[in-house]
Amino acid sequence: MCGIVGYVGGRPCRDLLIAGLEKLEYRGYDSAGISLLSDGHIDSVRAVGNLANLRAAVGLADEDGDGGVAVAAPPATIGLAHTRWATHGRVTEENAHPHGDCQDRIQIVLNGIVENHAELRRQLEDEGHRFSSETDAEIVAHLIERHYEQDLTEAVRAAFGDLRGHYAFAAMHSDHPGTLVAARHECPLIVGLGDGETFIASAIPAFLRETRRVLLIENGEIVTVTADGAVIIDASGNALDPPRDIEEVTWDEEAAEKGGFPTFMLKEIHEQPDAVAETITDRLSGIDHVDLSELDLEPEFVRNLRRIVIVACGTSYHAGLIGRYAIEQWARIPVEMDIASEYRYREPVVGPDDLVIGITQSGETADTLAAMRLASERGARVMAVTNVMGSQATRDADTVLYTRAGLEMGVAATKTFTAQTAAMYLLGLWLAQSRDAWPQEQITAIIAELKGIPSKIATTIESVEERVRAIARSHQDRRFFLYLGRNIGLPVCLEGALKMKEISYIPTDAYAAGEMKHGPIALLDESTPVVCVATNSPILDKILSNVAEVRARGADVIAIATEGNDDVAEVADQTLHVPATDWVLQPILAVLPLQLLAYHVARLNGLNVDQPRNLAKTVTVE
Ligand code: G6P
């Protein structure tokens, strides 16, 4: 979830670039850096922490006179800047971008992940290239150096051809003081066209104060940017025909922060393909292996692990419930799930053979932290699954598994939930693999499915959104929603019901469908919409019988079903389909229509979905 800003034009650009990075801060980052080219020489400054630290580092470079970033005469009018969210390599100054080649003539900034970095690094090292960071990104600077023969665009195009993964990057070369070259494969890249100046960035807010005229770079394209504009070519070197249309951004600054969406929540719902891709891609770089070598757990402990206990609050608790199914199904380790605010006040029986996992997107939720500490005091090994580097949970835990969803502004968790769910899938597979608990062919098959999940999330959101809005319209005045599911569909119902109540203020209940006949059935009549999660699973027949019981009481059934399954549509009033995948992975898709349903019901009722009443993003009170 890094940020890229580049500038070439007639103005001194150091402060323009840092101001651009400020506009991308919302994406989350742990370090930042800037490179400026002046007088045939590139100076770079990088700093760990927030942009205030980068500003201070730039200022220090000024005073020393050797950083040259501010004192370069004349001041630089071309440069690149970056906010980094660590994936490969720790959070250090060396690993912050921009990254250079061996001769310090090229600098690059990159968003995303280069999957074949290990292989490329080996090749480049054999050819004599020297690396100064642990990142996958630095490879790109050396690849450009390898291919460079006076033509920067050609060198970037050739380097682009060597890469696999999902990324966007921008490069500059000290021999080309008026040119930036950038390329895109699945991570956003936008050119901003000013008057005698041009910007390149990973998101429009970075330059919106300066210009509203943009060119959207598409996948597989390379763009050469000068003060006069931009030339786009495809990966084979052909110019675009016809050339890309210039678009005019009509959003104001506030809308720009929301990426053109009316709310942060909707923007974040749409960011889920990215959030999940960032979380899983480099951990699934091979076809048959989950790489969680970042976890600080000895193989012996993992092999002898007796039990896992998961503690969490709110939405994170629901991600934990899904994780329980995955871990038990694949790794055959017993998993207990507990609400952190309950666990901490019990006398839990827990000890050195147990792994206690605290799931908390913020890493600061007081009850989850307390539950983790209690487990730690009793000798258990404690893992944090969190989205925020440096948060308290990361400091308290013995080991950390990061989700990489970027900063979430909406109070209702959406993209952090799917990223947590993806992280739990990774963990389940990794444990299965580490303990030889499941046949390798099955693990390989799930890995292949999991890799396809980000694009299935994108397809799902696109295909259901209009219908969900229509369904929301027909139910916006209902006074109660019941959610029913079984097995791994149950946590999806719990999450859907939580989303609905927290942002629309309509009472909801979520129930294990098998329990319906023991009470909740009394609630059913013509006025009750019942949301059923009926995606493919070994117990789909059972849920279909429950749907029939609900229909017999006159209630309206809104079902979430798997594409290709027509049995559900036959018994439900309205059916929303999600793409087929392995049944354990279905929840990460099934939850999407439920997030959207809650969202549209709340919006149709005129409510502020980003800031629901009485709720806070992080609950730090004891
Ligand atoms: C608050 C938020 C929820 C979140 C819960 C747990 O209640 O409103 O969206 O799920 O805290 O937060 P955590 O940061 O621990 O995941």
PDB file of N, CA and C in Angstrom, residues 21 31-35 45-47 51 54 80-83 96-98 109:
ATOM      1  N   LEU A  21       3.215  13.381  -1.060  1.00  0.00           N
ATOM      2  CA  LEU A  21       3.237  12.205  -0.172  1.00  0.00           C
ATOM      3  C   LEU A  21       2.247  12.373   0.976  1.00  0.00           C
ATOM      4  N   SER A  31       7.825   4.181   6.304  1.00  0.00           N
ATOM      5  CA  SER A  31       9.049   4.934   6.025  1.00  0.00           C
ATOM      6  C   SER A  31       8.824   5.694   4.726  1.00  0.00           C
ATOM      7  N   ALA A  32       9.716   6.603   4.420  1.00  0.00           N
ATOM      8  CA  ALA A  32       9.497   7.439   3.241  1.00  0.00           C
ATOM      9  C   ALA A  32      10.838   7.910   2.713  1.00  0.00           C
ATOM     10  N   GLY A  33      10.831   8.385   1.472  1.00  0.00           N
ATOM     11  CA  GLY A  33      12.089   8.878   0.907  1.00  0.00           C
ATOM     12  C   GLY A  33      11.854   9.723  -0.325  1.00  0.00           C
ATOM     13  N   ILE A  34      12.911  10.443  -0.723  1.00  0.00           N
ATOM     14  CA  ILE A  34      12.809  11.342  -1.860  1.00  0.00           C
ATOM     15  C   ILE A  34      14.153  11.364  -2.593  1.00  0.00           C
ATOM     16  N   SER A  35      14.098  11.432  -3.921  1.00  0.00           N
ATOM     17  CA  SER A  35      15.321  11.599  -4.732  1.00  0.00           C
ATOM     18  C   SER A  35      15.118  12.787  -5.640  1.00  0.00           C
ATOM     19  N   VAL A  45      17.209  11.136   0.094  1.00  0.00           N
ATOM     20  CA  VAL A  45      17.101  11.140   1.558  1.00  0.00           C
ATOM     21  C   VAL A  45      15.967  10.196   1.913  1.00  0.00           C
ATOM     22  N   ARG A  46      16.194   9.341   2.918  1.00  0.00           N
ATOM     23  CA  ARG A  46      15.165   8.390   3.327  1.00  0.00           C
ATOM     24  C   ARG A  46      15.071   8.413   4.846  1.00  0.00           C
ATOM     25  N   ALA A  47      13.876   8.104   5.343  1.00  0.00           N
ATOM     26  CA  ALA A  47      13.724   8.125   6.796  1.00  0.00           C
ATOM     27  C   ALA A  47      12.681   7.116   7.224  1.00  0.00           C
ATOM     28  N   LEU A  51       6.244  11.350   7.852  1.00  0.00           N
ATOM     29  CA  LEU A  51       6.828  12.344   6.950  1.00  0.00           C
ATOM     30  C   LEU A  51       7.546  13.462   7.700  1.00  0.00           C
ATOM     31  N   LEU A  54      10.954  12.480   7.595  1.00  0.00           N
ATOM     32  CA  LEU A  54      11.586  12.714   6.292  1.00  0.00           C
ATOM     33  C   LEU A  54      11.920  14.200   6.152  1.00  0.00           C
ATOM     34  N   LEU A  80      11.549  12.108  -7.517  1.00  0.00           N
ATOM     35  CA  LEU A  80      10.642  11.010  -7.178  1.00  0.00           C
ATOM     36  C   LEU A  80      10.545  10.911  -5.665  1.00  0.00           C
ATOM     37  N   ALA A  81       9.366  10.559  -5.178  1.00  0.00           N
ATOM     38  CA  ALA A  81       9.223  10.374  -3.733  1.00  0.00           C
ATOM     39  C   ALA A  81       8.311   9.187  -3.476  1.00  0.00           C
ATOM     40  N   HIS A  82       8.377   8.657  -2.243  1.00  0.00           N
ATOM     41  CA  HIS A  82       7.716   7.374  -1.975  1.00  0.00           C
ATOM     42  C   HIS A  82       7.402   7.221  -0.494  1.00  0.00           C
ATOM     43  N   THR A  83       6.245   6.664  -0.199  1.00  0.00           N
ATOM     44  CA  THR A  83       5.980   6.182   1.156  1.00  0.00           C
ATOM     45  C   THR A  83       5.952   4.666   1.078  1.00  0.00           C
ATOM     46  N   ALA A  96      13.946   1.690   2.764  1.00  0.00           N
ATOM     47  CA  ALA A  96      13.009   2.711   2.265  1.00  0.00           C
ATOM     48  C   ALA A  96      13.398   3.062   0.831  1.00  0.00           C
ATOM     49  N   HIS A  97      12.408   3.474   0.050  1.00  0.00           N
ATOM     50  CA  HIS A  97      12.682   3.879  -1.347  1.00  0.00           C
ATOM     51  C   HIS A  97      13.023   5.367  -1.347  1.00  0.00           C
ATOM     52  N   PRO A  98      13.554   5.944  -2.401  1.00  0.00           N
ATOM     53  CA  PRO A  98      13.962   5.340  -3.658  1.00  0.00           C
ATOM     54  C   PRO A  98      15.189   4.423  -3.507  1.00  0.00           C
ATOM     55  N   VAL A 109      11.207   4.129  -7.616  1.00  0.00           N
ATOM     56  CA  VAL A 109      10.266   3.896  -6.511  1.00  0.00           C
ATOM     57  C   VAL A 109       9.260   2.874  -7.021  1.00  0.00           C
TER      58      VAL A 109
END
